[in-house]
Amino acid sequence: MDSMLYNGYQGNDLQGARIATGINALASYDPVSKKKYVGGEVVAFGMGYEHKGFSVAPFILVDSKLPLATKGVLFQVGGKFQYQASLPKGFKSFTILHGIYQHGDTDAIKGNNEAGLFMIDQTFLYKIFNFGLGFYAIPAPNKKGYFWSFNDKTKFYGRGINSIGVPAIYFANATMTGYVFGGMKTKRVRIDAMIAWGDYQEYSLMTNYKIWNYKEMTLDAGIGYVYSYSSKAVSNIGNSSLVLFTKFSY
């Protein structure tokens, strides 16, 4: 299943696609992958509006049948608010707020099906560098389920490296986490670094070097390390990974 709901683009709008995580998503053809990760039919609608540095993007999503034993409907409604400003000395500031309400039986146990996502992220850009900090929470009366996401635009690497699939371990119910990050991006070199603490913890450093590029063909290589741990969920691969990779794409 080459679906944008999961193994398509995974990345942050300001930082870029997560380094090497798309390699982990590659797999042989599996006719039951939709049933395993998506469940039913997904209908989503969203829109965006921008004006003088402000932007707002509301959306609604419905999955007709979660891929769990209870097979209930997933409903999400929310939006993204962003304010962009130019600062002295060439700095740029992006203040981003996400708020989402969710109704769905994501723990396969009936009752207490409400959850949500609140996230605030402050990103600064300066020439080839990016850095900032953020905080997020998954408020939910039931502490065994998840905020269900097929993909996401966070800066975390725990999902793509140490825990593959749906949902993300850092979106377990009742999670509260703060983080700081930094990185750089040139035509050939990309570096991402992250420290997160709280119910979800992550220490990650990922690098990517573009060895060769011709028209639409690219050869990349890189090395990195990712430690991720959630007190609310278990990684399906492990908590610690040393990553060495090469990738040819066209």
CSV table of C-alpha atoms in Angstrom, one decimal, residues 18-193:
chain,number,residue,atom,x,y,z
A,18,ARG,CA,12.3,13.0,8.2
A,19,ILE,CA,15.6,11.6,7.3
A,20,ALA,CA,15.6,7.8,6.4
A,21,THR,CA,12.2,7.1,7.9
A,22,GLY,CA,10.7,6.4,4.5
A,23,ILE,CA,13.1,3.5,4.1
A,24,ASN,CA,11.6,1.7,7.1
A,25,ALA,CA,8.1,2.1,5.6
A,26,LEU,CA,9.1,0.2,2.5
A,27,ALA,CA,7.6,-3.3,2.3
A,28,SER,CA,6.6,-6.0,-0.1
A,29,TYR,CA,3.0,-5.9,-1.5
A,30,ASP,CA,0.6,-6.8,1.3
A,31,PRO,CA,-3.1,-7.0,0.3
A,32,VAL,CA,-4.2,-6.7,3.9
A,33,SER,CA,-2.2,-3.6,4.8
A,34,LYS,CA,-5.2,-1.3,4.4
A,35,LYS,CA,-7.2,-3.5,6.8
A,36,LYS,CA,-4.3,-3.6,9.2
A,37,TYR,CA,-3.4,0.2,9.4
A,38,VAL,CA,-6.4,2.1,8.1
A,39,GLY,CA,-9.5,-0.2,8.6
A,40,GLY,CA,-12.4,1.4,6.7
A,41,GLU,CA,-12.8,4.2,4.3
A,42,VAL,CA,-11.3,7.6,5.1
A,43,VAL,CA,-13.0,10.8,4.1
A,44,ALA,CA,-11.3,14.1,5.0
A,45,PHE,CA,-11.9,17.8,4.1
A,46,GLY,CA,-9.9,20.8,5.0
A,47,MET,CA,-9.3,24.4,3.8
A,48,GLY,CA,-6.8,27.1,4.5
A,49,TYR,CA,-6.7,30.9,4.7
A,50,GLU,CA,-3.7,33.3,4.8
A,51,HIS,CA,-3.5,37.0,5.5
A,52,LYS,CA,-0.5,39.2,6.5
A,53,GLY,CA,1.5,36.4,8.2
A,54,PHE,CA,-1.5,34.7,9.8
A,55,SER,CA,-2.9,31.4,8.5
A,56,VAL,CA,-5.6,29.1,9.7
A,57,ALA,CA,-6.4,25.6,8.4
A,58,PRO,CA,-9.5,23.8,9.8
A,59,PHE,CA,-10.2,20.2,8.9
A,60,ILE,CA,-12.5,17.2,9.5
A,61,LEU,CA,-11.7,13.5,9.1
A,62,VAL,CA,-13.8,10.4,9.4
A,63,ASP,CA,-12.6,6.8,9.2
A,64,SER,CA,-15.6,4.5,8.8
A,65,LYS,CA,-14.0,1.5,10.7
A,66,LEU,CA,-10.9,1.5,12.9
A,67,PRO,CA,-8.6,-1.5,12.4
A,68,LEU,CA,-9.3,-2.8,15.9
A,69,ALA,CA,-11.6,-5.5,17.4
A,70,THR,CA,-14.4,-3.1,18.2
A,71,LYS,CA,-14.3,-1.6,14.6
A,72,GLY,CA,-15.8,1.7,15.6
A,73,VAL,CA,-15.9,4.9,13.7
A,74,LEU,CA,-13.1,7.5,14.1
A,75,PHE,CA,-14.0,11.1,14.0
A,76,GLN,CA,-11.6,14.1,14.2
A,77,VAL,CA,-12.2,17.8,13.9
A,78,GLY,CA,-9.7,20.6,14.5
A,79,GLY,CA,-7.3,23.0,12.9
A,80,LYS,CA,-3.9,24.6,12.7
A,81,PHE,CA,-3.1,28.3,13.4
A,82,GLN,CA,0.2,29.8,12.4
A,83,TYR,CA,1.7,33.3,12.7
A,84,GLN,CA,4.9,34.1,10.6
A,85,ALA,CA,7.0,37.1,11.3
A,86,SER,CA,10.3,38.6,10.1
A,87,LEU,CA,12.7,39.5,12.9
A,88,PRO,CA,15.9,41.7,12.9
A,89,LYS,CA,19.2,40.3,11.7
A,90,GLY,CA,17.5,38.0,9.1
A,91,PHE,CA,15.7,35.8,11.6
A,92,LYS,CA,12.2,34.4,10.9
A,93,SER,CA,9.7,33.3,13.5
A,94,PHE,CA,6.9,30.7,13.1
A,95,THR,CA,4.4,30.2,15.9
A,96,ILE,CA,2.2,27.2,15.3
A,97,LEU,CA,-0.8,26.0,17.3
A,98,HIS,CA,-2.6,22.7,16.7
A,99,GLY,CA,-5.9,21.8,18.4
A,100,ILE,CA,-7.9,18.6,17.5
A,101,TYR,CA,-10.9,16.8,19.1
A,102,GLN,CA,-11.2,13.0,18.5
A,103,HIS,CA,-14.0,10.5,19.1
A,104,GLY,CA,-13.0,6.9,18.5
A,105,ASP,CA,-12.5,3.6,20.3
A,106,THR,CA,-8.7,3.4,19.9
A,107,ASP,CA,-8.1,1.0,22.7
A,108,ALA,CA,-10.6,-1.7,21.6
A,109,ILE,CA,-12.4,-1.2,25.0
A,110,LYS,CA,-15.9,0.3,25.0
A,111,GLY,CA,-16.4,3.6,26.8
A,112,ASN,CA,-14.4,6.8,27.3
A,113,ASN,CA,-13.7,7.3,23.6
A,114,GLU,CA,-12.9,11.0,23.7
A,115,ALA,CA,-9.4,12.3,23.2
A,116,GLY,CA,-7.6,15.3,21.7
A,117,LEU,CA,-4.4,16.9,20.7
A,118,PHE,CA,-3.0,20.3,21.8
A,119,MET,CA,0.4,21.3,20.5
A,120,ILE,CA,2.3,24.6,20.4
A,121,ASP,CA,5.6,24.9,18.4
A,122,GLN,CA,7.9,27.8,18.1
A,123,THR,CA,10.4,27.6,15.2
A,124,PHE,CA,13.1,30.1,14.3
A,125,LEU,CA,14.9,30.1,10.9
A,126,TYR,CA,18.2,31.8,10.3
A,127,LYS,CA,19.9,31.3,6.9
A,128,ILE,CA,20.6,27.5,6.9
A,129,PHE,CA,19.7,26.9,10.5
A,130,ASN,CA,16.5,26.1,12.3
A,131,PHE,CA,15.8,25.8,16.1
A,132,GLY,CA,13.1,26.1,18.6
A,133,LEU,CA,11.0,24.5,21.3
A,134,GLY,CA,7.5,23.1,21.8
A,135,PHE,CA,5.0,21.3,24.0
A,136,TYR,CA,2.1,19.0,23.4
A,137,ALA,CA,-0.5,17.1,25.3
A,138,ILE,CA,-3.0,14.3,24.5
A,139,PRO,CA,-5.9,14.9,27.0
A,140,ALA,CA,-8.1,11.8,27.4
A,141,PRO,CA,-10.1,10.2,30.3
A,142,ASN,CA,-9.1,6.8,29.0
A,143,LYS,CA,-5.3,6.4,29.4
A,144,LYS,CA,-5.0,3.2,27.3
A,145,GLY,CA,-5.9,4.5,23.9
A,146,TYR,CA,-4.2,6.9,21.4
A,147,PHE,CA,-4.7,10.0,19.4
A,148,TRP,CA,-4.9,8.2,16.1
A,149,SER,CA,-2.8,9.5,13.2
A,150,PHE,CA,-1.8,7.9,10.0
A,151,ASN,CA,1.0,10.4,9.5
A,152,ASP,CA,2.0,13.6,11.2
A,153,LYS,CA,4.1,16.7,10.8
A,154,THR,CA,6.0,16.6,14.1
A,155,LYS,CA,9.7,16.7,14.3
A,156,PHE,CA,10.0,13.4,16.2
A,157,TYR,CA,11.9,10.4,14.9
A,158,GLY,CA,10.6,7.8,17.4
A,159,ARG,CA,7.8,6.7,15.0
A,160,GLY,CA,9.8,6.3,11.9
A,161,ILE,CA,12.9,4.6,13.4
A,162,ASN,CA,12.0,2.7,16.6
A,163,SER,CA,8.3,2.2,16.2
A,164,ILE,CA,6.7,1.5,12.8
A,165,GLY,CA,3.0,1.7,12.0
A,166,VAL,CA,-0.1,3.3,13.3
A,167,PRO,CA,-0.6,4.9,15.8
A,168,ALA,CA,2.5,6.8,16.9
A,169,ILE,CA,3.9,6.0,20.3
A,170,TYR,CA,4.3,9.6,21.2
A,171,PHE,CA,0.5,10.1,20.7
A,172,ALA,CA,-0.6,7.7,23.5
A,173,ASN,CA,-3.4,9.0,25.6
A,174,ALA,CA,-2.5,11.2,28.6
A,175,THR,CA,0.9,12.1,27.2
A,176,MET,CA,2.5,15.4,28.0
A,177,THR,CA,5.9,16.3,26.6
A,178,GLY,CA,8.1,19.3,26.0
A,179,TYR,CA,11.0,19.4,23.5
A,180,VAL,CA,13.8,21.5,22.0
A,181,PHE,CA,15.3,21.0,18.6
A,182,GLY,CA,17.8,22.3,16.1
A,183,GLY,CA,19.2,21.6,12.7
A,184,MET,CA,20.7,22.8,9.5
A,185,LYS,CA,20.0,22.4,5.8
A,186,THR,CA,22.2,23.1,2.8
A,187,LYS,CA,22.0,21.9,-0.8
A,188,ARG,CA,23.9,18.8,0.2
A,189,VAL,CA,23.9,18.4,4.0
A,190,ARG,CA,20.9,18.0,6.4
A,191,ILE,CA,21.1,17.6,10.2
A,192,ASP,CA,18.2,17.2,12.6
A,193,ALA,CA,18.6,17.1,16.4
